[in-house]
Amino acid sequence: MVQVSSVSHWEARKPQQSSCCWICFKNFLAAFAGVLHWCHITTLFENDRHFSHLSTLEREMAFRTEMGLYYSYFKIIIEAPSFWNGVRAIMNDRLTEYPLVINTLQRFNLYPEVVLASWYRIYTAIMDFLGVPTKTCWTVNRGKGLSPVESCEGLGDPASFYVAVIFLLNGLMMSLFFIYGTYLSGSRLGGLITVVCFFFNHGECTRVMWTPPLRESFSYPFLVLQMLLLTYILRIPNINTGSLIALCVSNIFFMLPWQFAQFVLLTQIASLFAVCIMGYIDSCKLQKILSAHMVSLIVCFILMFGNSMLLTSYYAASLVVIWGILELSPKVLKSSRREVYLWVIEGCAWLFGTVTLKYLTSLAFGIADDAHIGNILKSKFIGYKDFDTLMYTCAAEFDFMEKETPVRYTKTLLLPVVLVVFGVIIKRAVKYLRWALSQAGQYEREERFNHGELVYHALQLLAYSVLAILIMRLKLFLTPHLCVMASLVCSKQLFGWLFCKIQPKTLVFAILALMAIEGSANLQTQWNIMGEFSNLPQEELLEWIKVNTRQDAVFAGAMPTMASVKLSTLRPIVNHPHYEDAGLRARTKVVYSMYSRKPAKEVKRELIKLGVNYYILEESLCVSRKKPGCSMPEIWDVEDPANSGKIPLCTLMSKDSRPYFITVFENSNYRVLKIPKE
């Protein structure tokens, strides 16, 4: 009896051991994908800039535009006498929008910098206590008559620590992508396809290797986690509290670092609402998901010190409206059947309600900070133009998607594979909807509900496609989602009929082999990028400012340059690249009037009102023209037609700045104009 019992127990344990082995193997593959991506982006960044051999000043200059602005707050905290002194300094900032005192934690989504600064201070304190060196420094001879510079390598160097943590986070993101693709498709091969597609289309998926400090570098990995959790919630029949808490936390980590996260979440809840009104998920489940979104929004509102843009966003309005529709629809639209006309009514109610509530809340709070978003959309459809809109749409990343982008997707077979997957999902969805509209039996309804997560992913793909077509920068959401959707080629739910005729492994490796033809060429192109950062004109400018101006001298100029001035010289500035504030946009407009055709006397008077002591003029901004109508004088012609046809003021200042300004510094790129008091 004992012997039989022992054998039975051993046989019962075998499946459990096998399951544990497969889980460990999946985790190993996920970790391997993460390490591979971390190595890839670290190598590309180093190859592009030779970052390890740059001086401290050169590393700071390498963080251009808003990257330099964000990094400057990390620098303030780590250089402060204590961590809390640093946090108080950025919460009472007097340098960024002189003479205003602003809470940058409220305005600029700076929690990543606060967290990284705390980790850096803890790391260096522990290493100092243990007597372990954290960096190695040497002198770099730059040649060509340039002075030698000191360069330090190791995590004890602030800039190296900063980018290392970002790259580590984005390495973990690739591990999440493998798990995501595996879970969605129900096959490890699906995870493999997701990861390989990401690498083969790497330049279209991310730009973290070129611009590490941008908000998306911190935020996007948590969107991947959030969508994985959402997929799990949609797939299980009953939601547990732990899943909702995890979804809420991932929402918070996604929203806190990035001001644009709310627009992505808007598309998500819109897609979920569409899935719900078509009957793929029940309203009770959607309300629980909405509750997690609402809690995360309120938490972010509190942590952002009452940032009113969150409560007056389309995302917040949409949450309230959808909740209201779910509550009122059964009472108002008294019908047990799901009819197409009910979907139309509920969809129109959501659209009209969201826009109306957004308008009313903005009016009530007096918020106009996100008014430019509506103007950008108007410019896409009706050709609307004003100064602020053109400042966005003239930049390539805010233009329509390039025609070459779908071609690149096609060459790597990413687009054809996803179109097949999308077509199968739509075919299955239409079939189930017909059953629903004809009041099909309980069996069909239950089967139909099991595909809710697939329908959601298809609708989310459509939403991301619209965003990417309208604004090229947002293809950074579309391309990774295409990679995730490609994993579904391994799904037995969608292609079980095909797997009866051909082995899934055979199909997958055949697809990957064809993808590798163009994909490997794309990777080789990235690996062939070799460069070394150098910006001698800006280095001369910053060194001159440090030596020849007072610590409280106030500067104005082009937004990217102002970020560098603040970061490297700690001088007060009146404008900067974070353009999502109505007051800042008005200031920038005054500063950029130097590139208009207005009289010099008028421009000087407005600059003095802002308290500016020095203006940094860049002749390249006066003459450069990315596309027709996009040079600074042409942009001003739209805003100030009365002066159209006159010689631009920047051209006049480049020749002779007197009598209203005094040229005190000049090199090949920059001219510093001192503004004498009247």
XYZ file of C-alpha atoms in Angstrom:
678
model
C 0.000 0.000 0.000
C 2.791 2.414 0.918
C 4.718 1.640 -2.257
C 1.698 2.303 -4.484
C 0.991 5.558 -2.655
C 4.584 6.664 -3.183
C 4.481 6.011 -6.917
C 1.169 7.847 -7.287
C 2.553 10.809 -5.414
C 5.638 10.880 -7.657
C 3.531 10.723 -10.809
C 1.354 13.566 -9.507
C 4.426 15.703 -8.974
C 5.810 15.202 -12.492
C 3.384 17.591 -14.244
C 4.041 20.197 -11.561
C 7.802 19.897 -12.023
C 7.386 20.094 -15.789
C 5.246 23.207 -15.423
C 7.824 24.846 -13.153
C 10.576 24.045 -15.656
C 8.626 25.669 -18.493
C 7.937 28.769 -16.363
C 11.639 29.041 -15.521
C 12.495 28.638 -19.196
C 10.036 31.396 -20.181
C 11.482 33.678 -17.510
C 14.978 32.944 -18.799
C 13.935 33.858 -22.356
C 12.284 37.059 -21.107
C 15.419 38.000 -19.128
C 17.617 37.211 -22.134
C 15.489 39.488 -24.355
C 15.801 42.270 -21.765
C 19.585 41.954 -21.496
C 19.880 41.864 -25.279
C 17.895 45.092 -25.658
C 19.835 46.780 -22.861
C 23.130 45.903 -24.602
C 21.744 47.058 -27.958
C 20.592 50.529 -26.899
C 23.648 51.093 -24.678
C 25.944 50.267 -27.592
C 24.047 52.480 -30.050
C 24.149 55.429 -27.646
C 27.864 55.042 -27.030
C 28.647 54.561 -30.729
C 26.670 57.653 -31.675
C 28.229 60.083 -29.157
C 31.300 58.398 -27.636
C 29.600 59.421 -24.406
C 32.088 57.698 -22.107
C 34.892 59.995 -23.305
C 33.035 63.327 -23.151
C 33.646 65.994 -20.537
C 30.927 66.929 -18.067
C 30.045 70.012 -20.117
C 29.924 68.041 -23.372
C 27.638 65.449 -21.795
C 25.300 68.191 -20.640
C 25.307 69.771 -24.114
C 24.495 66.349 -25.585
C 21.152 66.567 -23.738
C 19.601 69.022 -26.160
C 16.265 70.857 -25.937
C 13.863 69.572 -23.259
C 16.251 66.725 -22.405
C 18.637 69.280 -20.949
C 15.808 70.963 -19.065
C 14.762 67.698 -17.380
C 18.332 66.698 -16.563
C 18.986 70.114 -14.968
C 16.583 69.268 -12.121
C 18.356 65.954 -11.503
C 21.588 67.963 -11.310
C 20.087 70.468 -8.859
C 18.954 67.720 -6.464
C 22.237 65.775 -6.449
C 24.313 68.948 -5.983
C 22.127 70.342 -3.178
C 23.383 70.069 0.448
C 20.726 67.412 1.058
C 18.114 65.541 -0.933
C 15.231 67.489 0.626
C 17.005 70.798 0.013
C 17.192 69.820 -3.646
C 13.510 68.872 -3.789
C 12.554 72.166 -2.133
C 14.721 74.001 -4.676
C 12.889 72.520 -7.667
C 9.521 73.098 -5.968
C 10.413 76.788 -5.564
C 12.299 77.302 -8.810
C 13.400 80.865 -9.652
C 15.583 80.082 -12.680
C 13.276 78.479 -15.242
C 10.717 81.249 -15.891
C 12.293 84.356 -14.393
C 11.004 86.311 -12.460
C 8.284 83.751 -11.617
C 8.692 81.200 -8.838
C 7.215 77.909 -10.032
C 6.763 74.382 -8.698
C 8.480 72.382 -11.419
C 7.209 69.104 -9.943
C 3.718 70.328 -10.735
C 4.550 71.580 -14.213
C 7.160 69.287 -15.750
C 6.515 65.625 -14.733
C 9.833 65.441 -12.878
C 9.251 62.477 -10.570
C 11.749 60.343 -12.558
C 14.468 62.893 -11.808
C 13.513 62.985 -8.125
C 13.657 59.185 -7.847
C 16.914 58.879 -9.806
C 18.517 61.658 -7.769
C 17.602 59.865 -4.536
C 19.054 56.601 -5.878
C 22.229 58.396 -6.989
C 22.727 60.002 -3.586
C 22.108 56.681 -1.810
C 24.477 54.827 -4.172
C 27.327 57.327 -3.826
C 26.869 57.547 -0.028
C 27.063 53.760 0.352
C 30.072 53.465 -1.961
C 31.873 56.315 -0.155
C 31.162 54.662 3.185
C 32.573 51.368 1.907
C 35.528 53.118 0.290
C 34.673 51.759 -3.158
C 35.514 54.107 -6.072
C 32.490 54.860 -8.267
C 34.201 56.427 -11.260
C 37.493 56.585 -13.103
C 38.685 59.922 -14.509
C 41.325 60.770 -17.069
C 42.385 63.641 -19.298
C 41.246 63.535 -22.908
C 43.388 65.354 -25.464
C 40.912 66.632 -28.079
C 43.503 67.858 -30.585
C 42.916 70.569 -33.240
C 44.089 73.285 -30.868
C 41.385 72.467 -28.314
C 42.101 72.397 -24.605
C 42.216 68.974 -22.911
C 39.173 68.002 -20.835
C 38.615 65.681 -17.914
C 36.342 62.729 -18.634
C 34.967 60.351 -16.011
C 33.444 56.922 -16.517
C 31.419 54.877 -14.063
C 28.125 55.102 -12.185
C 29.604 57.781 -9.929
C 29.371 60.185 -12.866
C 25.880 61.766 -12.706
C 25.155 61.715 -16.440
C 26.380 58.116 -16.798
C 24.239 57.008 -13.843
C 21.216 58.824 -15.281
C 21.336 57.192 -18.720
C 22.322 53.785 -17.297
C 19.103 53.600 -15.253
C 17.032 54.637 -18.290
C 18.611 51.945 -20.451
C 18.112 49.351 -17.701
C 14.408 50.253 -17.504
C 14.057 49.913 -21.276
C 15.853 46.584 -21.143
C 13.217 45.391 -18.669
C 10.612 46.674 -21.111
C 11.773 44.133 -23.690
C 11.353 41.366 -21.110
C 7.789 42.586 -20.649
C 7.241 42.511 -24.410
C 8.273 38.849 -24.512
C 5.879 38.009 -21.661
C 3.153 40.126 -23.281
C 3.461 38.421 -26.668
C 3.620 34.994 -25.021
C 0.520 35.585 -22.898
C -1.550 37.205 -25.646
C -0.821 34.494 -28.207
C -0.684 31.579 -25.778
C 2.682 30.506 -27.152
C 6.354 31.197 -26.440
C 6.744 31.566 -30.184
C 4.444 34.594 -29.959
C 6.803 36.195 -27.467
C 9.711 35.436 -29.808
C 7.931 37.071 -32.758
C 7.148 40.194 -30.699
C 10.778 40.630 -29.640
C 12.246 39.888 -33.066
C 9.797 42.253 -34.791
C 10.756 44.977 -32.309
C 14.459 44.537 -33.081
C 13.915 44.359 -36.844
C 11.885 47.608 -36.711
C 13.879 49.161 -33.888
C 14.255 52.608 -35.431
C 10.473 52.851 -35.797
C 9.727 51.486 -32.308
C 11.793 53.684 -30.026
C 14.237 56.569 -29.870
C 15.503 55.950 -26.336
C 19.005 55.227 -27.680
C 19.229 58.750 -29.150
C 17.203 60.774 -26.614
C 17.317 59.006 -23.214
C 15.943 61.797 -20.959
C 12.666 62.280 -22.880
C 9.551 61.505 -20.837
C 8.549 58.534 -22.980
C 11.767 56.738 -21.971
C 10.513 56.584 -18.378
C 6.814 56.260 -19.117
C 6.362 53.836 -22.014
C 7.696 50.681 -20.261
C 4.878 51.064 -17.735
C 2.311 51.285 -20.547
C 3.531 47.885 -21.746
C 3.026 46.541 -18.221
C -0.378 48.224 -17.986
C -1.591 46.717 -21.276
C -0.345 43.265 -20.232
C -2.340 43.561 -17.001
C -5.364 44.823 -18.911
C -5.153 41.830 -21.262
C -5.126 39.530 -18.241
C -8.163 41.316 -16.734
C -10.105 41.106 -20.000
C -9.322 37.423 -20.358
C -10.271 36.177 -16.872
C -13.973 35.768 -16.042
C -13.815 37.370 -12.587
C -11.576 40.298 -11.672
C -9.722 40.042 -8.385
C -8.792 43.072 -6.302
C -5.065 42.481 -6.752
C -5.367 42.807 -10.540
C -7.189 46.125 -10.233
C -4.592 47.461 -7.779
C -1.785 46.420 -10.141
C -3.574 48.116 -13.049
C -4.018 51.275 -10.982
C -0.350 51.358 -9.944
C 0.871 50.808 -13.522
C -1.434 53.632 -14.646
C 0.140 55.947 -12.078
C 3.678 55.056 -13.154
C 2.678 55.634 -16.780
C 0.970 58.995 -16.206
C 3.316 60.611 -13.683
C 6.391 60.919 -15.954
C 4.663 62.074 -19.168
C 2.129 64.794 -19.908
C 0.929 63.039 -23.102
C 0.026 59.782 -21.310
C -3.554 60.976 -20.819
C -4.165 61.007 -24.590
C -3.021 57.394 -24.912
C -5.251 56.342 -22.020
C -8.118 58.204 -23.688
C -7.789 55.924 -26.729
C -7.638 52.928 -24.419
C -10.865 53.594 -22.554
C -12.567 54.568 -25.831
C -11.547 51.185 -27.283
C -12.748 49.403 -24.151
C -16.068 51.243 -24.307
C -16.527 50.133 -27.918
C -15.750 46.540 -26.907
C -18.320 46.836 -24.110
C -21.195 48.314 -26.109
C -20.730 45.570 -28.707
C -21.101 43.033 -25.912
C -17.608 41.532 -25.805
C -17.168 42.439 -22.139
C -19.892 43.157 -19.619
C -20.477 46.615 -18.194
C -19.626 45.488 -14.659
C -16.091 44.539 -15.698
C -15.640 47.820 -17.569
C -16.813 49.813 -14.550
C -14.190 48.096 -12.394
C -11.523 48.975 -14.956
C -12.794 52.567 -15.063
C -12.644 52.739 -11.265
C -8.937 51.817 -11.402
C -8.399 54.562 -13.993
C -10.260 57.106 -11.864
C -8.283 56.284 -8.722
C -4.982 56.521 -10.610
C -6.021 59.868 -12.100
C -6.857 61.268 -8.662
C -3.579 59.984 -7.201
C -1.623 61.622 -10.039
C -3.591 64.843 -9.530
C -2.547 64.860 -5.863
C 1.092 63.920 -6.546
C 1.261 66.636 -9.222
C 0.149 69.191 -6.614
C -3.229 69.767 -8.183
C -2.166 69.948 -11.832
C -5.468 71.129 -13.288
C -4.645 69.842 -16.793
C -5.323 66.321 -15.518
C -8.837 67.060 -14.279
C -9.731 69.154 -17.333
C -8.401 66.604 -19.845
C -10.419 64.688 -22.435
C -9.325 61.557 -20.581
C -10.951 62.637 -17.294
C -14.097 63.819 -19.092
C -14.324 60.532 -20.984
C -14.058 58.478 -17.775
C -16.994 60.347 -16.233
C -19.123 60.210 -19.391
C -18.580 56.469 -19.966
C -19.413 55.732 -16.329
C -22.599 57.783 -16.696
C -23.589 55.969 -19.900
C -23.053 52.567 -18.290
C -25.252 53.588 -15.363
C -28.019 55.291 -17.346
C -28.140 53.231 -20.544
C -30.068 50.250 -19.088
C -32.618 52.642 -17.585
C -33.032 54.996 -20.543
C -32.573 52.540 -23.436
C -34.883 49.803 -22.180
C -34.019 46.980 -24.546
C -32.726 43.526 -23.732
C -31.341 43.100 -27.254
C -28.162 44.688 -28.571
C -29.104 46.652 -31.694
C -26.812 48.631 -33.982
C -28.800 51.815 -33.420
C -28.104 51.508 -29.669
C -24.378 51.334 -30.363
C -24.632 54.507 -32.453
C -26.614 56.308 -29.752
C -24.146 55.329 -27.015
C -21.153 56.181 -29.204
C -22.531 59.620 -30.061
C -23.408 60.206 -26.407
C -19.794 59.416 -25.453
C -18.323 61.738 -28.094
C -20.681 64.652 -27.452
C -20.526 64.201 -23.672
C -16.723 64.052 -23.559
C -16.214 67.174 -25.674
C -18.894 69.107 -23.777
C -17.645 68.121 -20.313
C -14.047 68.886 -21.298
C -15.098 72.357 -22.505
C -17.129 73.077 -19.355
C -14.410 71.945 -16.927
C -11.750 73.977 -18.769
C -14.075 76.972 -18.639
C -14.794 76.462 -14.944
C -11.110 76.148 -13.995
C -9.968 78.793 -16.484
C -7.484 76.390 -18.089
C -6.118 77.022 -21.580
C -2.834 75.099 -21.284
C -3.952 72.328 -23.654
C -5.775 74.598 -26.120
C -2.904 74.104 -28.569
C -3.795 70.391 -28.862
C -7.146 71.284 -30.412
C -5.447 73.799 -32.698
C -2.946 71.168 -33.868
C -5.830 68.844 -34.775
C -7.595 71.722 -36.569
C -4.427 72.362 -38.565
C -4.450 68.725 -39.708
C -8.018 68.855 -41.039
C -8.789 72.450 -42.024
C -5.341 74.012 -42.419
C -5.644 76.240 -39.334
C -2.516 78.330 -38.643
C -1.244 80.457 -35.820
C 2.175 80.998 -34.214
C 1.915 78.249 -31.589
C 0.464 75.704 -34.015
C 3.193 76.303 -36.596
C 5.874 75.945 -33.909
C 4.612 72.373 -33.555
C 3.581 71.392 -37.073
C 6.766 72.722 -38.675
C 8.722 70.186 -36.632
C 9.029 66.865 -38.470
C 7.867 64.811 -35.492
C 4.504 66.639 -35.413
C 3.923 66.360 -39.160
C 1.863 63.623 -40.795
C 3.403 60.162 -40.900
C 6.024 59.803 -43.592
C 4.976 57.863 -46.687
C 8.102 55.749 -46.257
C 7.003 54.429 -42.863
C 4.385 51.915 -44.145
C 6.905 50.883 -46.798
C 9.464 50.089 -44.098
C 6.813 48.120 -42.175
C 6.061 46.161 -45.334
C 9.695 45.349 -46.134
C 10.126 43.673 -42.744
C 6.781 41.861 -43.283
C 5.454 43.414 -40.059
C 2.534 45.122 -41.781
C 1.462 42.132 -43.946
C 1.513 39.763 -40.952
C -0.491 42.157 -38.766
C -3.014 42.808 -41.547
C -3.657 39.062 -41.780
C -4.098 38.850 -37.991
C -6.323 41.938 -37.962
C -8.431 40.555 -40.809
C -9.001 37.259 -39.001
C -10.010 39.056 -35.780
C -12.463 41.278 -37.651
C -13.919 38.264 -39.479
C -14.432 36.398 -36.199
C -15.821 39.529 -34.520
C -18.370 40.146 -37.267
C -19.468 36.513 -37.076
C -20.022 36.743 -33.314
C -21.796 40.080 -33.631
C -24.246 38.537 -36.072
C -24.993 35.854 -33.486
C -25.477 38.528 -30.852
C -27.840 40.601 -32.986
C -29.855 37.496 -33.835
C -30.071 36.535 -30.161
C -27.926 33.448 -30.547
C -27.746 30.748 -27.955
C -25.856 30.874 -24.692
C -22.997 28.757 -26.031
C -22.152 31.242 -28.770
C -22.374 34.181 -26.377
C -19.955 32.566 -23.949
C -17.511 31.796 -26.751
C -17.866 35.329 -28.054
C -16.995 36.819 -24.666
C -13.714 34.871 -24.627
C -12.411 36.997 -27.498
C -12.897 40.393 -25.877
C -9.162 40.999 -25.391
C -8.466 40.304 -29.069
C -11.160 42.721 -30.221
C -9.755 45.325 -27.822
C -6.254 44.945 -29.286
C -7.663 45.327 -32.808
C -9.497 48.523 -31.868
C -6.440 49.836 -30.017
C -4.424 49.208 -33.166
C -6.870 51.367 -35.128
C -6.608 54.146 -32.521
C -2.802 54.077 -32.569
C -2.848 54.094 -36.378
C -4.961 57.254 -36.453
C -2.647 58.959 -33.924
C 0.486 57.962 -35.846
C -0.907 59.092 -39.205
C -1.830 62.502 -37.786
C 1.357 63.001 -35.728
C 4.440 61.096 -36.816
C 5.965 61.155 -33.318
C 3.163 58.911 -32.084
C 4.236 56.000 -34.272
C 6.248 55.136 -31.164
C 2.954 53.693 -29.886
C 1.862 52.159 -33.173
C 4.994 50.196 -34.097
C 5.439 48.317 -30.795
C 1.729 47.508 -30.817
C 2.135 46.088 -34.329
C 4.897 43.862 -32.926
C 2.570 42.650 -30.154
C -0.237 42.018 -32.663
C 2.170 40.016 -34.833
C 2.472 37.509 -31.972
C -1.137 36.472 -32.639
C -0.004 34.620 -35.749
C 0.778 31.882 -33.197
C -2.680 32.010 -31.591
C -4.636 28.751 -31.694
C -7.809 30.787 -31.177
C -7.263 32.476 -34.545
C -5.228 29.991 -36.554
C -6.030 26.607 -35.014
C -7.415 25.459 -38.358
C -4.071 26.229 -40.020
C -2.011 24.476 -37.351
C -3.831 21.242 -38.172
C -2.105 21.356 -41.562
C 1.270 22.890 -40.693
C 3.404 22.899 -37.583
C 3.344 26.305 -35.769
C 7.144 26.241 -35.425
C 7.557 25.745 -39.158
C 5.276 28.698 -39.921
C 6.875 30.979 -37.350
C 10.470 30.310 -38.349
C 9.586 30.692 -42.027
C 8.076 34.111 -41.268
C 11.094 35.112 -39.141
C 13.498 34.014 -41.892
C 11.725 36.250 -44.408
C 11.580 39.122 -41.902
C 15.313 38.773 -41.276
C 16.179 39.732 -44.856
C 15.268 43.391 -44.306
C 15.381 43.292 -40.498
C 19.047 42.333 -40.318
C 19.855 45.136 -42.765
C 18.035 47.584 -40.483
C 20.054 46.389 -37.490
C 23.299 46.631 -39.444
C 22.445 50.205 -40.397
C 22.048 51.050 -36.709
C 25.286 49.314 -35.746
C 27.167 51.203 -38.479
C 26.317 54.591 -36.938
C 29.567 55.928 -35.512
C 30.085 59.435 -34.249
C 31.438 61.647 -31.512
C 29.536 64.518 -29.977
C 31.050 67.956 -30.423
C 29.504 71.419 -30.377
C 32.357 73.895 -30.096
C 30.307 77.041 -30.812
C 27.909 76.257 -27.966
C 30.792 75.284 -25.695
C 32.389 78.681 -26.351
C 29.065 80.387 -25.637
C 28.493 78.594 -22.327
C 32.077 79.151 -21.149
C 31.774 82.861 -22.013
C 28.527 83.141 -20.038
C 30.096 81.494 -16.980
C 33.082 83.857 -16.990
C 31.633 87.156 -18.214
C 28.122 87.461 -16.779
C 26.728 87.798 -13.281
C 25.107 84.784 -11.633
C 21.745 86.594 -11.706
C 21.992 87.733 -15.345
C 18.760 86.831 -17.177
C 18.864 85.209 -20.628
C 16.387 84.762 -23.470
C 16.690 83.005 -26.818
C 15.757 79.880 -28.745
C 14.141 77.208 -26.560
C 16.795 74.472 -27.092
C 19.631 76.870 -26.276
C 17.876 78.139 -23.150
C 17.731 74.607 -21.770
C 21.515 74.313 -22.188
C 22.100 77.741 -20.628
C 20.074 76.816 -17.556
C 21.661 73.367 -17.211
C 25.311 74.291 -17.663
C 25.521 77.881 -16.360
C 22.617 77.962 -13.847
C 21.650 81.407 -15.121
C 17.970 82.479 -14.987
C 16.048 82.129 -18.250
C 12.622 83.427 -19.292
C 11.626 80.668 -21.734
C 12.338 76.967 -22.235
C 11.314 73.966 -24.405
C 8.432 72.668 -22.239
C 5.731 74.279 -24.377
C 2.603 72.833 -22.706
C 1.714 75.943 -20.679
C -0.321 78.907 -21.953
C 1.768 81.450 -20.033
C 5.030 79.981 -21.304
C 3.759 80.017 -24.882
C 2.978 83.728 -24.528
C 6.510 84.370 -23.162
C 8.108 82.381 -25.969
C 6.168 84.374 -28.510
C 7.643 87.583 -27.089
C 11.162 86.105 -27.102
C 10.853 84.846 -30.681
C 9.728 88.280 -31.880
C 13.453 88.840 -32.508
C 12.894 86.670 -35.618
C 9.855 88.673 -36.719
C 9.759 91.815 -38.833
C 8.731 94.040 -35.934
C 10.679 97.236 -35.147
C 13.705 96.723 -32.858
C 12.412 99.300 -30.399
C 9.154 97.389 -29.873
C 10.941 94.059 -29.412
C 13.396 95.583 -26.930
C 10.555 97.088 -24.886
C 8.815 93.713 -24.552
C 12.043 91.919 -23.608
C 12.741 94.492 -20.891
C 9.264 93.835 -19.473
C 10.330 90.194 -19.022
C 13.498 91.322 -17.234
C 15.914 90.049 -19.917
C 19.545 91.197 -19.702
C 21.019 89.191 -22.588
C 19.514 87.795 -25.769
C 21.203 84.893 -27.590
C 20.595 85.336 -31.315
C 21.034 82.388 -33.686
C 21.328 83.339 -37.321
C 20.482 79.796 -38.397
C 16.936 80.259 -37.052
C 16.603 83.369 -39.161
C 17.413 81.653 -42.443
C 16.683 77.927 -41.962
C 13.550 76.582 -43.626
C 12.555 72.967 -42.963
C 9.686 73.224 -45.429
C 7.724 76.008 -47.198
C 6.211 78.466 -44.741
C 8.299 77.234 -41.825
C 11.146 79.703 -41.458
C 10.738 81.908 -38.388
C 10.049 85.091 -40.442
C 7.393 83.171 -42.454
C 5.748 81.923 -39.255
C 5.637 85.503 -38.013
C 4.049 86.623 -41.287
C 1.019 84.499 -40.349
C 0.880 86.051 -36.882
C 1.856 89.609 -37.822
C 0.748 90.325 -41.411
C 0.999 94.082 -40.837
C 4.817 93.907 -40.975
C 4.981 91.336 -43.764
C 7.504 92.235 -46.485
C 9.955 94.044 -44.187
C 13.467 92.797 -43.535
C 13.476 90.392 -40.557
C 14.846 91.932 -37.372
C 17.241 89.017 -36.861
C 18.867 89.839 -40.224
C 19.338 93.459 -39.184
C 20.758 92.427 -35.790
C 23.260 90.089 -37.463
C 24.674 93.063 -39.372
C 24.515 95.777 -36.726
C 22.727 95.503 -33.379
C 22.966 99.189 -32.465
C 21.390 101.374 -31.143
C 18.871 99.194 -29.267
C 21.188 96.244 -28.490
C 24.921 95.820 -27.857
C 26.809 92.815 -29.244
C 29.041 91.451 -26.455
C 29.882 87.992 -27.836
C 29.927 86.451 -31.295
C 31.021 83.217 -32.942
C 30.003 81.157 -35.970
C 26.583 80.191 -34.532
C 25.696 82.571 -31.730
C 25.584 86.295 -31.067
C 24.898 87.563 -27.547
C 23.069 90.891 -27.443
C 23.119 92.902 -24.240
C 19.925 94.850 -23.632
C 20.706 98.264 -22.166
C 18.109 99.673 -19.800
C 16.091 102.590 -21.164
